[in-house]
């Protein structure tokens, strides 16, 4: 159907031969005039991080652009319209993304800009982006493809900045069952409102404060873990990240155990042995943090792995461990607030073994 004197048809021929287009007046006996144009779809291949300008300058022309993806991979696709539709008319673009098997993955429309965030692509192969200006209008747009990135455990970490307003960021990790890790995000620029970790058995949110946050990972399943960061509005983001193994140590009674967590988001797991019925206590001494005056959350696990005691610890605070419930090895998990760095001495007080 024509709208404001314009329309278009998308043709994907399944058989060769003569195809006819019939044009009829809106009323019997009416006259009309028109200009037809038949044009092949514009095509191209997108490369990550390389913007591509698409010029659909013939009326009714569409675009078909492809990009390669890997199952489980993450990518952000943005389309920005430099020119949509005839002068003084409201332009609109429909676009669809098709999986390698040809089935539809996403369909959207936009006027000035649109962004699609794919946190986990469903298939490996070539994806197709189909661009269809409404009513066959001429259009010029720019396509940008930004992939998720991966980092090395206990490595130097990463420093990232998104280039597209509204773009989400994806960090991808392959983690094995049994690993105990801390993920830290810091130096977050204004505008970041949500941070999520998606793992094989679910997801968890990281709450941003003091320009950072942390996620504790005690992996029960091997697989792909994806951290997704999103802005609060159509703005860009910048941030730094670190993925670290938990620091370990053994608490000896009445002896100071120094704990130094210099990597943002890192945690400590300290063990001690105890006998059922004993009464012990934990105390922090000579504690400092960056930013200053930030403590850590302390959780004590029984030999069977159950949470027994927990509290917030800071300078000079004490956690009572009276009435040890069972004989065995206990774990003290220290988790600095918002993933800050800390330096602290921990004392386990009790009768000598």
mmCIF file of C-alpha atoms in Angstrom, residues 39-203:
data_model
loop_
_atom_site.group_PDB
_atom_site.id
_atom_site.type_symbol
_atom_site.label_atom_id
_atom_site.label_comp_id
_atom_site.label_asym_id
_atom_site.label_seq_id
_atom_site.Cartn_x
_atom_site.Cartn_y
_atom_site.Cartn_z
ATOM 1 C CA UNK A 39 17.433 -2.500 -7.537
ATOM 2 C CA UNK A 40 19.583 -5.303 -6.195
ATOM 3 C CA UNK A 41 20.108 -5.278 -2.431
ATOM 4 C CA UNK A 42 23.308 -3.588 -1.307
ATOM 5 C CA UNK A 43 25.660 -6.112 0.331
ATOM 6 C CA UNK A 44 28.800 -6.165 2.426
ATOM 7 C CA UNK A 45 30.596 -7.846 5.315
ATOM 8 C CA UNK A 46 31.033 -6.192 8.718
ATOM 9 C CA UNK A 47 34.306 -6.439 10.612
ATOM 10 C CA UNK A 48 34.516 -5.916 14.375
ATOM 11 C CA UNK A 49 35.463 -2.382 15.324
ATOM 12 C CA UNK A 50 35.312 -1.060 11.744
ATOM 13 C CA UNK A 51 32.258 1.167 11.057
ATOM 14 C CA UNK A 52 30.674 0.704 7.646
ATOM 15 C CA UNK A 53 28.702 3.375 5.777
ATOM 16 C CA UNK A 54 25.681 2.042 3.873
ATOM 17 C CA UNK A 55 24.278 4.208 1.098
ATOM 18 C CA UNK A 56 20.841 3.082 -0.110
ATOM 19 C CA UNK A 57 20.426 5.904 -2.604
ATOM 20 C CA UNK A 58 17.951 4.200 -4.949
ATOM 21 C CA UNK A 59 14.284 4.295 -3.955
ATOM 22 C CA UNK A 60 13.113 0.905 -2.689
ATOM 23 C CA UNK A 61 16.635 -0.415 -2.221
ATOM 24 C CA UNK A 62 17.459 -2.642 0.775
ATOM 25 C CA UNK A 63 20.709 -3.702 2.387
ATOM 26 C CA UNK A 64 21.967 -7.182 3.353
ATOM 27 C CA UNK A 65 25.118 -7.158 5.450
ATOM 28 C CA UNK A 66 26.744 -10.116 7.160
ATOM 29 C CA UNK A 67 29.019 -10.723 10.120
ATOM 30 C CA UNK A 68 30.592 -13.872 11.533
ATOM 31 C CA UNK A 69 29.671 -15.011 15.018
ATOM 32 C CA UNK A 70 30.496 -17.863 17.389
ATOM 33 C CA UNK A 71 27.925 -19.631 19.543
ATOM 34 C CA UNK A 72 28.037 -18.152 23.051
ATOM 35 C CA UNK A 73 29.926 -15.071 21.843
ATOM 36 C CA UNK A 74 28.744 -11.555 22.619
ATOM 37 C CA UNK A 75 28.445 -8.575 20.309
ATOM 38 C CA UNK A 76 26.801 -5.150 20.129
ATOM 39 C CA UNK A 77 25.370 -3.877 16.831
ATOM 40 C CA UNK A 78 24.568 -0.207 16.300
ATOM 41 C CA UNK A 79 22.879 1.526 13.391
ATOM 42 C CA UNK A 80 23.070 5.316 13.142
ATOM 43 C CA UNK A 81 21.076 7.179 10.479
ATOM 44 C CA UNK A 82 22.831 10.035 8.761
ATOM 45 C CA UNK A 83 19.998 10.438 6.261
ATOM 46 C CA UNK A 84 16.641 8.697 6.391
ATOM 47 C CA UNK A 85 13.840 9.434 3.966
ATOM 48 C CA UNK A 86 13.093 12.381 1.675
ATOM 49 C CA UNK A 87 13.728 15.902 2.864
ATOM 50 C CA UNK A 88 11.099 17.161 5.360
ATOM 51 C CA UNK A 89 9.660 13.661 5.806
ATOM 52 C CA UNK A 90 9.937 11.476 8.846
ATOM 53 C CA UNK A 91 12.230 8.596 7.959
ATOM 54 C CA UNK A 92 11.980 5.150 9.523
ATOM 55 C CA UNK A 93 14.115 2.051 9.029
ATOM 56 C CA UNK A 94 13.183 -1.552 9.736
ATOM 57 C CA UNK A 95 15.991 -3.967 10.331
ATOM 58 C CA UNK A 96 16.126 -7.688 11.031
ATOM 59 C CA UNK A 97 18.974 -9.947 12.112
ATOM 60 C CA UNK A 98 18.937 -13.556 10.897
ATOM 61 C CA UNK A 99 20.807 -16.514 12.350
ATOM 62 C CA UNK A 100 23.148 -18.629 10.212
ATOM 63 C CA UNK A 101 20.304 -21.129 9.685
ATOM 64 C CA UNK A 102 18.118 -18.355 8.224
ATOM 65 C CA UNK A 103 15.675 -18.040 11.117
ATOM 66 C CA UNK A 104 14.889 -14.647 12.656
ATOM 67 C CA UNK A 105 16.923 -13.561 15.685
ATOM 68 C CA UNK A 106 15.740 -9.955 16.102
ATOM 69 C CA UNK A 107 13.478 -7.389 14.426
ATOM 70 C CA UNK A 108 13.468 -3.656 15.241
ATOM 71 C CA UNK A 109 12.770 -0.249 13.768
ATOM 72 C CA UNK A 110 14.295 3.153 14.427
ATOM 73 C CA UNK A 111 14.456 6.737 13.217
ATOM 74 C CA UNK A 112 17.793 8.194 14.307
ATOM 75 C CA UNK A 113 19.734 5.387 15.955
ATOM 76 C CA UNK A 114 19.293 1.871 17.283
ATOM 77 C CA UNK A 115 21.462 -0.597 19.135
ATOM 78 C CA UNK A 116 21.088 -4.344 19.603
ATOM 79 C CA UNK A 117 23.046 -6.143 22.311
ATOM 80 C CA UNK A 118 23.556 -9.886 21.934
ATOM 81 C CA UNK A 119 25.043 -11.309 25.140
ATOM 82 C CA UNK A 120 25.175 -14.887 23.832
ATOM 83 C CA UNK A 121 24.883 -15.663 20.122
ATOM 84 C CA UNK A 122 22.889 -18.854 19.534
ATOM 85 C CA UNK A 123 24.869 -20.337 16.622
ATOM 86 C CA UNK A 124 28.263 -20.319 14.943
ATOM 87 C CA UNK A 125 28.300 -19.009 11.386
ATOM 88 C CA UNK A 126 27.362 -16.024 9.232
ATOM 89 C CA UNK A 127 24.616 -13.695 10.524
ATOM 90 C CA UNK A 128 22.659 -11.411 8.160
ATOM 91 C CA UNK A 129 21.425 -7.880 8.885
ATOM 92 C CA UNK A 130 18.556 -6.879 6.593
ATOM 93 C CA UNK A 131 17.937 -3.115 6.259
ATOM 94 C CA UNK A 132 14.583 -1.996 4.843
ATOM 95 C CA UNK A 133 13.760 1.750 4.681
ATOM 96 C CA UNK A 134 10.028 2.266 5.183
ATOM 97 C CA UNK A 135 8.043 3.109 1.998
ATOM 98 C CA UNK A 136 11.176 2.692 -0.102
ATOM 99 C CA UNK A 137 12.832 5.895 1.080
ATOM 100 C CA UNK A 138 16.479 6.559 0.262
ATOM 101 C CA UNK A 139 18.778 6.245 3.262
ATOM 102 C CA UNK A 140 22.357 6.510 4.406
ATOM 103 C CA UNK A 141 23.328 4.795 7.676
ATOM 104 C CA UNK A 142 26.414 3.606 9.494
ATOM 105 C CA UNK A 143 26.756 0.076 10.933
ATOM 106 C CA UNK A 144 29.126 -0.659 13.817
ATOM 107 C CA UNK A 145 29.929 -4.056 15.324
ATOM 108 C CA UNK A 146 31.633 -4.329 18.705
ATOM 109 C CA UNK A 147 32.493 -7.764 20.152
ATOM 110 C CA UNK A 148 32.723 -8.871 23.749
ATOM 111 C CA UNK A 149 36.251 -9.368 25.076
ATOM 112 C CA UNK A 150 37.965 -11.926 27.272
ATOM 113 C CA UNK A 151 40.658 -11.482 29.908
ATOM 114 C CA UNK A 152 43.327 -13.636 31.518
ATOM 115 C CA UNK A 153 42.871 -14.868 35.084
ATOM 116 C CA UNK A 154 45.282 -13.054 37.438
ATOM 117 C CA UNK A 155 46.531 -11.021 34.484
ATOM 118 C CA UNK A 156 47.006 -7.288 34.080
ATOM 119 C CA UNK A 157 43.273 -6.731 33.607
ATOM 120 C CA UNK A 158 41.605 -4.510 31.091
ATOM 121 C CA UNK A 159 40.764 -0.874 30.479
ATOM 122 C CA UNK A 160 37.702 -0.275 28.315
ATOM 123 C CA UNK A 161 35.675 2.557 26.827
ATOM 124 C CA UNK A 162 32.565 2.170 24.721
ATOM 125 C CA UNK A 163 32.369 4.289 21.571
ATOM 126 C CA UNK A 164 28.627 4.161 20.976
ATOM 127 C CA UNK A 165 26.074 5.904 23.254
ATOM 128 C CA UNK A 166 23.854 3.261 24.827
ATOM 129 C CA UNK A 167 26.254 0.435 23.959
ATOM 130 C CA UNK A 168 26.591 -2.369 26.484
ATOM 131 C CA UNK A 169 29.886 -4.093 27.215
ATOM 132 C CA UNK A 170 30.430 -7.849 27.506
ATOM 133 C CA UNK A 171 33.382 -9.592 29.132
ATOM 134 C CA UNK A 172 33.598 -13.338 28.516
ATOM 135 C CA UNK A 173 35.404 -15.915 30.679
ATOM 136 C CA UNK A 174 35.799 -19.679 30.533
ATOM 137 C CA UNK A 175 35.737 -20.858 34.157
ATOM 138 C CA UNK A 176 36.106 -24.391 35.526
ATOM 139 C CA UNK A 177 34.067 -25.965 38.316
ATOM 140 C CA UNK A 178 35.764 -25.530 41.679
ATOM 141 C CA UNK A 179 37.488 -22.242 40.885
ATOM 142 C CA UNK A 180 37.012 -19.517 43.490
ATOM 143 C CA UNK A 181 37.520 -16.071 42.001
ATOM 144 C CA UNK A 182 36.863 -12.380 42.501
ATOM 145 C CA UNK A 183 35.876 -10.051 39.665
ATOM 146 C CA UNK A 184 36.471 -6.349 40.232
ATOM 147 C CA UNK A 185 35.279 -3.311 38.288
ATOM 148 C CA UNK A 186 36.706 0.097 39.149
ATOM 149 C CA UNK A 187 37.180 3.646 37.850
ATOM 150 C CA UNK A 188 33.678 3.505 36.441
ATOM 151 C CA UNK A 189 32.709 6.685 34.616
ATOM 152 C CA UNK A 190 29.331 8.238 35.391
ATOM 153 C CA UNK A 191 26.411 6.632 33.639
ATOM 154 C CA UNK A 192 26.885 2.932 34.414
ATOM 155 C CA UNK A 193 23.821 1.629 36.201
ATOM 156 C CA UNK A 194 23.798 -2.157 35.855
ATOM 157 C CA UNK A 195 26.395 -4.911 36.046
ATOM 158 C CA UNK A 196 25.360 -8.566 35.758
ATOM 159 C CA UNK A 197 27.223 -11.872 35.721
ATOM 160 C CA UNK A 198 25.538 -14.641 33.760
ATOM 161 C CA UNK A 199 26.789 -18.147 34.470
ATOM 162 C CA UNK A 200 25.720 -21.698 33.542
ATOM 163 C CA UNK A 201 23.263 -21.946 36.437
ATOM 164 C CA UNK A 202 21.848 -18.415 36.589
ATOM 165 C CA UNK A 203 22.863 -14.784 37.070
#
